[in-house]
PDB file of C-alpha atoms in Angstrom:
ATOM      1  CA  UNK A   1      31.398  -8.378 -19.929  1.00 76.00           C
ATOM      2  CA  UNK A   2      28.014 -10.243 -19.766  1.00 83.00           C
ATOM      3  CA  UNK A   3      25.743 -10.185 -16.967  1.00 78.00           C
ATOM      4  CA  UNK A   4      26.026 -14.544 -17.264  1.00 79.00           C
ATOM      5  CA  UNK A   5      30.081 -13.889 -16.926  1.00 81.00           C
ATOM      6  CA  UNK A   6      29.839 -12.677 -13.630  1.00 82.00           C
ATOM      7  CA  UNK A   7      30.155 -15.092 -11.017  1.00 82.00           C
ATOM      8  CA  UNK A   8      27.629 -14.847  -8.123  1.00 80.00           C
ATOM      9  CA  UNK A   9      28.920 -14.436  -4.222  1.00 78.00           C
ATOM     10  CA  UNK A  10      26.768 -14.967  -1.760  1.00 77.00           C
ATOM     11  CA  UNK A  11      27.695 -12.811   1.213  1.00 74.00           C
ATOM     12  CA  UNK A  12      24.394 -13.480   2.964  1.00 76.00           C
ATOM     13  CA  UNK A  13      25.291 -17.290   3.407  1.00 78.00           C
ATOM     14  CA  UNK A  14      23.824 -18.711   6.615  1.00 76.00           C
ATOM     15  CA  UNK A  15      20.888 -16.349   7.209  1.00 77.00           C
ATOM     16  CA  UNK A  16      17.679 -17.598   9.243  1.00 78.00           C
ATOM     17  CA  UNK A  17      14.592 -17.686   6.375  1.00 76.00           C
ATOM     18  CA  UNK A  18      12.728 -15.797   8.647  1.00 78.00           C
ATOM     19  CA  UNK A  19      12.497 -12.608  11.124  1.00 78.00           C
ATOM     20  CA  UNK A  20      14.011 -13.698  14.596  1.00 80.00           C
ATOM     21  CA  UNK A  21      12.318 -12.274  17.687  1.00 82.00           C
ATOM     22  CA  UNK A  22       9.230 -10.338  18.084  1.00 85.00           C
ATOM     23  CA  UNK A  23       8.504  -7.074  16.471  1.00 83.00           C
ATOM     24  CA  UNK A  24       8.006  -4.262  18.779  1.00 89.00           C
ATOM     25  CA  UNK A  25       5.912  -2.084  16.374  1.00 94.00           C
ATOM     26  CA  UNK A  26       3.244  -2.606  14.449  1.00 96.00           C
ATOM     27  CA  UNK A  27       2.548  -0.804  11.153  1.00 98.00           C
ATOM     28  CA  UNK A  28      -1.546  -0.711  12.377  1.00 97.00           C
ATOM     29  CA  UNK A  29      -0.285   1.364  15.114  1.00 97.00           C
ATOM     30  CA  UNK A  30       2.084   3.604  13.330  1.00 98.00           C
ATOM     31  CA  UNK A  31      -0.927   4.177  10.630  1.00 98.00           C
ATOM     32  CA  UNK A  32      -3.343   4.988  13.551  1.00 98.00           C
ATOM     33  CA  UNK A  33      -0.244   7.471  15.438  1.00 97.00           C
ATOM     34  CA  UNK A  34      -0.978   9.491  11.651  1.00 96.00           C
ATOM     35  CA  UNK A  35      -4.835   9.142  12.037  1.00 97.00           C
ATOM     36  CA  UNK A  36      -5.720   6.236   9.639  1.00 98.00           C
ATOM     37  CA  UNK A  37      -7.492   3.104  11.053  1.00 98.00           C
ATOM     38  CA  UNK A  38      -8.633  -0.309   9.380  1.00 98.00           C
ATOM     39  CA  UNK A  39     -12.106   1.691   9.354  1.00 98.00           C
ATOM     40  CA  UNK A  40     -10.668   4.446   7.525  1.00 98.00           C
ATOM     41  CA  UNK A  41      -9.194   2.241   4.987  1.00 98.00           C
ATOM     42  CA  UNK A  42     -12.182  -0.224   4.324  1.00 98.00           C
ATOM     43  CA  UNK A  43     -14.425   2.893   4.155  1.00 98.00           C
ATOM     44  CA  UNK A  44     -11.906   4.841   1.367  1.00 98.00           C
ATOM     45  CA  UNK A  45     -11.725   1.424  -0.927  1.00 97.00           C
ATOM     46  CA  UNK A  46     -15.669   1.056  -0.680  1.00 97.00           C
ATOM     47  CA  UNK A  47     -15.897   4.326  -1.629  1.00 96.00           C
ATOM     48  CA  UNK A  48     -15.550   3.075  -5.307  1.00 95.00           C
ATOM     49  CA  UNK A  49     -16.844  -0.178  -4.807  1.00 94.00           C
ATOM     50  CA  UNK A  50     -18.348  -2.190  -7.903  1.00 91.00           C
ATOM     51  CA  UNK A  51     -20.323  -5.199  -7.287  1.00 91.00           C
ATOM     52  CA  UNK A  52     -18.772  -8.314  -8.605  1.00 87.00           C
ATOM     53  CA  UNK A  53     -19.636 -11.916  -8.619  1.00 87.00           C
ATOM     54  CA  UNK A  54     -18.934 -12.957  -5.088  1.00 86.00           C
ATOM     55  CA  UNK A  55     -18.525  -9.588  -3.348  1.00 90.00           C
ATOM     56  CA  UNK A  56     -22.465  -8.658  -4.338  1.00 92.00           C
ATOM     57  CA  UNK A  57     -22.435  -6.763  -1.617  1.00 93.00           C
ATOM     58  CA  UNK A  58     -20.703  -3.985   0.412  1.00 95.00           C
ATOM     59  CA  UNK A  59     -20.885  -6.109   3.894  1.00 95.00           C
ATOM     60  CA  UNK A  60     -18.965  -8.987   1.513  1.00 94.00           C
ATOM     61  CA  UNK A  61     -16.810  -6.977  -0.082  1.00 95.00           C
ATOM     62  CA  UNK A  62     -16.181  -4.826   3.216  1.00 97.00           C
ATOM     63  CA  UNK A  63     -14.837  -8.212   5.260  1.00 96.00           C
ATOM     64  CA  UNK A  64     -12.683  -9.658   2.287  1.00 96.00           C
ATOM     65  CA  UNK A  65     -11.192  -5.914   2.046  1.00 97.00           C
ATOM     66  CA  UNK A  66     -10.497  -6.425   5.678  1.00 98.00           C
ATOM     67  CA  UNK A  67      -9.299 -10.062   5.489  1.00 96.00           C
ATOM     68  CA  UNK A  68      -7.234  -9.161   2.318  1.00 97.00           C
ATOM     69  CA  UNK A  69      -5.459  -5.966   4.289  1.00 98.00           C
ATOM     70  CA  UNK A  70      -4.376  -8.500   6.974  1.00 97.00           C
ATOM     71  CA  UNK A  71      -2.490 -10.773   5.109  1.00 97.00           C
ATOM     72  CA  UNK A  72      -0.848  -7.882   2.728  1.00 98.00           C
ATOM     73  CA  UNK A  73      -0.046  -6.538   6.133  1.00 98.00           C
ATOM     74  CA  UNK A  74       1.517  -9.802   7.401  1.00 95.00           C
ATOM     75  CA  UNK A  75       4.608  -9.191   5.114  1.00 96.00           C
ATOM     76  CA  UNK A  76       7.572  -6.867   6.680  1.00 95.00           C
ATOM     77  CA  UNK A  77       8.670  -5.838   3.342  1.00 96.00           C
ATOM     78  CA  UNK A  78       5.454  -4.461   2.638  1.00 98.00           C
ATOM     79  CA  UNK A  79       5.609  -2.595   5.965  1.00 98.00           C
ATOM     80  CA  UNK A  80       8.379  -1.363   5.201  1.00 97.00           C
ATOM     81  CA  UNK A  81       7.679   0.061   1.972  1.00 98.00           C
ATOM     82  CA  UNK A  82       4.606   1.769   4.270  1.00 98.00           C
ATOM     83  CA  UNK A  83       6.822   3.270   7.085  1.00 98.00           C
ATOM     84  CA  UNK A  84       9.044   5.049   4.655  1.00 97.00           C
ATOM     85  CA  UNK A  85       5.940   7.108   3.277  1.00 97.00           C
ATOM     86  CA  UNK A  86       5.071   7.324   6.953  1.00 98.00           C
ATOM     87  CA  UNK A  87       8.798   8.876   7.467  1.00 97.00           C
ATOM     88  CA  UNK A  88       8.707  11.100   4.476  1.00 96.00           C
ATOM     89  CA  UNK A  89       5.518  12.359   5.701  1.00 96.00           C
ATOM     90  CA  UNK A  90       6.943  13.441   8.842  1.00 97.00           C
ATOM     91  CA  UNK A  91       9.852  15.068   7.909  1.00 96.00           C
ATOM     92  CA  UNK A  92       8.317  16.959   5.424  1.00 95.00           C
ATOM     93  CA  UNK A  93       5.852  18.187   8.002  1.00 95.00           C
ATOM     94  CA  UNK A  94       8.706  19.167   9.601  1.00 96.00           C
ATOM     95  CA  UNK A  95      10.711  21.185   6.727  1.00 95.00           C
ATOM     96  CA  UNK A  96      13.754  18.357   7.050  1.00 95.00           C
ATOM     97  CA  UNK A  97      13.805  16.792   3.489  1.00 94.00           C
ATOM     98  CA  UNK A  98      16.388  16.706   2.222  1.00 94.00           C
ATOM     99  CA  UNK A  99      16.700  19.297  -1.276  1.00 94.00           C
ATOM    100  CA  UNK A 100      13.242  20.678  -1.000  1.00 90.00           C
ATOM    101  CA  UNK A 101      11.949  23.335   1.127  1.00 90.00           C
ATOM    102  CA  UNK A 102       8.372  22.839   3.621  1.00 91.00           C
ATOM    103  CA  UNK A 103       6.380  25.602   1.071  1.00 91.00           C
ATOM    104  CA  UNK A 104       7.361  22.685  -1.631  1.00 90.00           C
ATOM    105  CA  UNK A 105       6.273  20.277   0.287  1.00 89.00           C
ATOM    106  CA  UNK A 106       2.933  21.355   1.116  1.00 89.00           C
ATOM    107  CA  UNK A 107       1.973  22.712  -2.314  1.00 88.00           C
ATOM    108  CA  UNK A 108       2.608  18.629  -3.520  1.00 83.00           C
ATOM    109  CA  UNK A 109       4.285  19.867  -6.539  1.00 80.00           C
ATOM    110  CA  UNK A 110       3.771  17.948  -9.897  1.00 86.00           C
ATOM    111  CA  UNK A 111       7.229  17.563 -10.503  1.00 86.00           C
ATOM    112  CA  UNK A 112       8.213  15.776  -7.716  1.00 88.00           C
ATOM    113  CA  UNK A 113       6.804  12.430  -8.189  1.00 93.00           C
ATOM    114  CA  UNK A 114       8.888  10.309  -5.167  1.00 94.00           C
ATOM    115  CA  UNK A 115       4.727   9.794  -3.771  1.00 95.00           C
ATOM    116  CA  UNK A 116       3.688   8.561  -6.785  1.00 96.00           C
ATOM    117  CA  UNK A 117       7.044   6.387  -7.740  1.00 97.00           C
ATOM    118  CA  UNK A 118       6.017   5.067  -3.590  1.00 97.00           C
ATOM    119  CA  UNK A 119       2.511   4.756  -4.115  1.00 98.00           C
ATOM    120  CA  UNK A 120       2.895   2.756  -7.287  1.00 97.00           C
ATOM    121  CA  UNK A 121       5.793   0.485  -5.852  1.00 98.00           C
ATOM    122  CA  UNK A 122       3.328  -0.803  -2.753  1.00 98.00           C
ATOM    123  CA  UNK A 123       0.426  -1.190  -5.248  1.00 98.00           C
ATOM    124  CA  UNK A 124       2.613  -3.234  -7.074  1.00 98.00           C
ATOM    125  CA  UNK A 125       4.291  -5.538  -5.020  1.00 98.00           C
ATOM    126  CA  UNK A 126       0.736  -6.018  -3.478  1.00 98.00           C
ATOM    127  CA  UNK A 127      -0.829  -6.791  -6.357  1.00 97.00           C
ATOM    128  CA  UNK A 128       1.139  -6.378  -9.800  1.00 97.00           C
ATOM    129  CA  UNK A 129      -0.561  -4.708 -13.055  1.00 96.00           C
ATOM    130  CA  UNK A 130      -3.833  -4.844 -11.019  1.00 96.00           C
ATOM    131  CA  UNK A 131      -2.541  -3.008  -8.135  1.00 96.00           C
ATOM    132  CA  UNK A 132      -1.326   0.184  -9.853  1.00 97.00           C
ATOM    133  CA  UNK A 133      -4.229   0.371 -12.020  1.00 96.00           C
ATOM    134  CA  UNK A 134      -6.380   0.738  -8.986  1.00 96.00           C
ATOM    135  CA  UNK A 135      -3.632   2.651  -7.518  1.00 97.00           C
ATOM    136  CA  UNK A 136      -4.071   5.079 -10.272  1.00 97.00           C
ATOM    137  CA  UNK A 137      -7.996   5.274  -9.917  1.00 96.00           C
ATOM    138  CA  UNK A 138      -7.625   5.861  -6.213  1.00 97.00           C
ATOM    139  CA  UNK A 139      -4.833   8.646  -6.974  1.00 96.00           C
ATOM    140  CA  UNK A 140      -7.201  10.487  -9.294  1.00 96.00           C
ATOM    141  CA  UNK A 141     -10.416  10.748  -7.314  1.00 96.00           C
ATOM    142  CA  UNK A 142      -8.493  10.427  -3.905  1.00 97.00           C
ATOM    143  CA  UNK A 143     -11.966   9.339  -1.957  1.00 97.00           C
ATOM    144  CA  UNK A 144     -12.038   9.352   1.849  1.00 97.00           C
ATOM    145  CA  UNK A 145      -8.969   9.716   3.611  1.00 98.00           C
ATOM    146  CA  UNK A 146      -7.057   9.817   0.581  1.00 97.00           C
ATOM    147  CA  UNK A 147      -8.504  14.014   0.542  1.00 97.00           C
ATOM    148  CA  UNK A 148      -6.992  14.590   3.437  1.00 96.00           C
ATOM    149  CA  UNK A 149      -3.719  13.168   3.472  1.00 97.00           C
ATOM    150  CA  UNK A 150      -0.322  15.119   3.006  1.00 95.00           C
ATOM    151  CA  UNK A 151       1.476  14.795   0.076  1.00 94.00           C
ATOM    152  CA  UNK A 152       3.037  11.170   0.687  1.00 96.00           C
ATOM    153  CA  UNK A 153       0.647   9.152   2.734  1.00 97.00           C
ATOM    154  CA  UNK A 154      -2.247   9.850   0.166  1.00 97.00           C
ATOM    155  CA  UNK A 155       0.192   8.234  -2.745  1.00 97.00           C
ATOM    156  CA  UNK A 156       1.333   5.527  -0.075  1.00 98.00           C
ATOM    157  CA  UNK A 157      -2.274   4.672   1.661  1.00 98.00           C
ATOM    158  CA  UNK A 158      -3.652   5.044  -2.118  1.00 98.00           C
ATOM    159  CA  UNK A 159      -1.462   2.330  -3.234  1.00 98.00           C
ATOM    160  CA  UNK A 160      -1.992   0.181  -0.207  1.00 98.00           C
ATOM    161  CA  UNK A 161      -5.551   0.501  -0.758  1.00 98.00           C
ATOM    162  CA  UNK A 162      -5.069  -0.025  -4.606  1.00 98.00           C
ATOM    163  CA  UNK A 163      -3.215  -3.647  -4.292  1.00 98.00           C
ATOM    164  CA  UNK A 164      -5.325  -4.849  -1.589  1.00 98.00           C
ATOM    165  CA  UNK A 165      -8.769  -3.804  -3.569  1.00 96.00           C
ATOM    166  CA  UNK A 166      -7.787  -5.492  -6.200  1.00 96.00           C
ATOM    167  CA  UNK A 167      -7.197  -7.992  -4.329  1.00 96.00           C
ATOM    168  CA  UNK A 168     -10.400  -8.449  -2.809  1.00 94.00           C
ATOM    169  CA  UNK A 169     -12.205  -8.405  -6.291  1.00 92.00           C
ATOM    170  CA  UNK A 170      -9.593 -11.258  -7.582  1.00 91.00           C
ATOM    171  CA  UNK A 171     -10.406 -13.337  -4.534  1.00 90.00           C
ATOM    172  CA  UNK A 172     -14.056 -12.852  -4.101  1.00 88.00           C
ATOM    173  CA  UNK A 173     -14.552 -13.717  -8.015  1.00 87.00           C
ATOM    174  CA  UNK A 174     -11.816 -16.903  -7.315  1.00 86.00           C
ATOM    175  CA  UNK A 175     -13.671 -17.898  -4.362  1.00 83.00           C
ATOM    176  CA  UNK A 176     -17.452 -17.355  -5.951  1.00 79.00           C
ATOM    177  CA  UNK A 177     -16.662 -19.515  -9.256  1.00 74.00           C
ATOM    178  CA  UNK A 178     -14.829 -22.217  -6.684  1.00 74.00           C
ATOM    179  CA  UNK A 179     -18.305 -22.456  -5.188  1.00 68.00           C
ATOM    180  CA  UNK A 180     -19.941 -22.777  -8.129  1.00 57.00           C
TER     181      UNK A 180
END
């Protein structure tokens, strides 16, 4: 059988298009429960900061960062994608992972690469090919916060940091040869 052969059902027929009601958490306050504010996260991305034709400087490139982690932010799936690592991070603080022990855990080991497979999804959906080559970057030299992070949120605040960085340089250059 062909994927084309197989008729589609949608069992989903007559959701809203959007989230009903108000949310009664917000991922900014979850990150900042772990210890990680917008500060933290502007200062870890200019960390490796490159000047570029219309982010010259750091107080440019600082407030698109900024601008550019708002809107990523804006999206639920996104925040989603965050609050698992944010999970993960806890239980494994805790010893309750499931098929690997606390002393795993905390040594990070190579081999288990769920962080990075995280980490490289949210870099991604922020920011495709882009993203998770920054993601990378940050993963390798783990700057500011990224140090001292436990094995999950460094891979999962890398990433974030990864798609919206390369954000910010794709806008700022968009943005300086619209003004030109």
């Amino acid at each position: 059988m062909k994927l084309s052969d197989i008729e589609e059902r949608d069992l989903k027929k007559g959701q809203p298009d959007k989230i009903e009601g108000k949310a009664t958490v917000d991922i900014l306050d979850v990150l900042a429960e772990e210890g990680i504010s917008i500060q933290d996260l502007a200062d870890t991305a200019l960390e490796m900061y490159v000047p570029h034709p219309g982010l010259e400087t750091r107080e440019k490139a600082e407030a698109l960062f900024k601008r550019e982690l708002k809107f990523a932010l804006s999206d639920p799936n996104l925040c989603l994608l965050i609050y698992s690592g944010v999970l993960l991070e806890r239980e494994g603080r805790a010893g309750s992972l499931p098929n690997l022990s606390k002393s795993s855990y905390e040594k990070d080991l190579s081999f288990i690469i769920a962080d990075e497979v995280l980490g490289n999804s949210i870099a991604n959906y922020i920011s495709g090919s882009k993203g998770t080559f920054e993601f990378v970057r940050y993963d390798k030299l783990k700057p500011g916060i990224l140090a001292n992070l436990g094995p999950f949120m460094d891979d999962v605040i890398g990433g974030l940091i990864g798609g919206v960085s390369s954000n910010m340089y794709s806008r700022g250059m968009a943005e300086f040869e619209i003004k030109d």
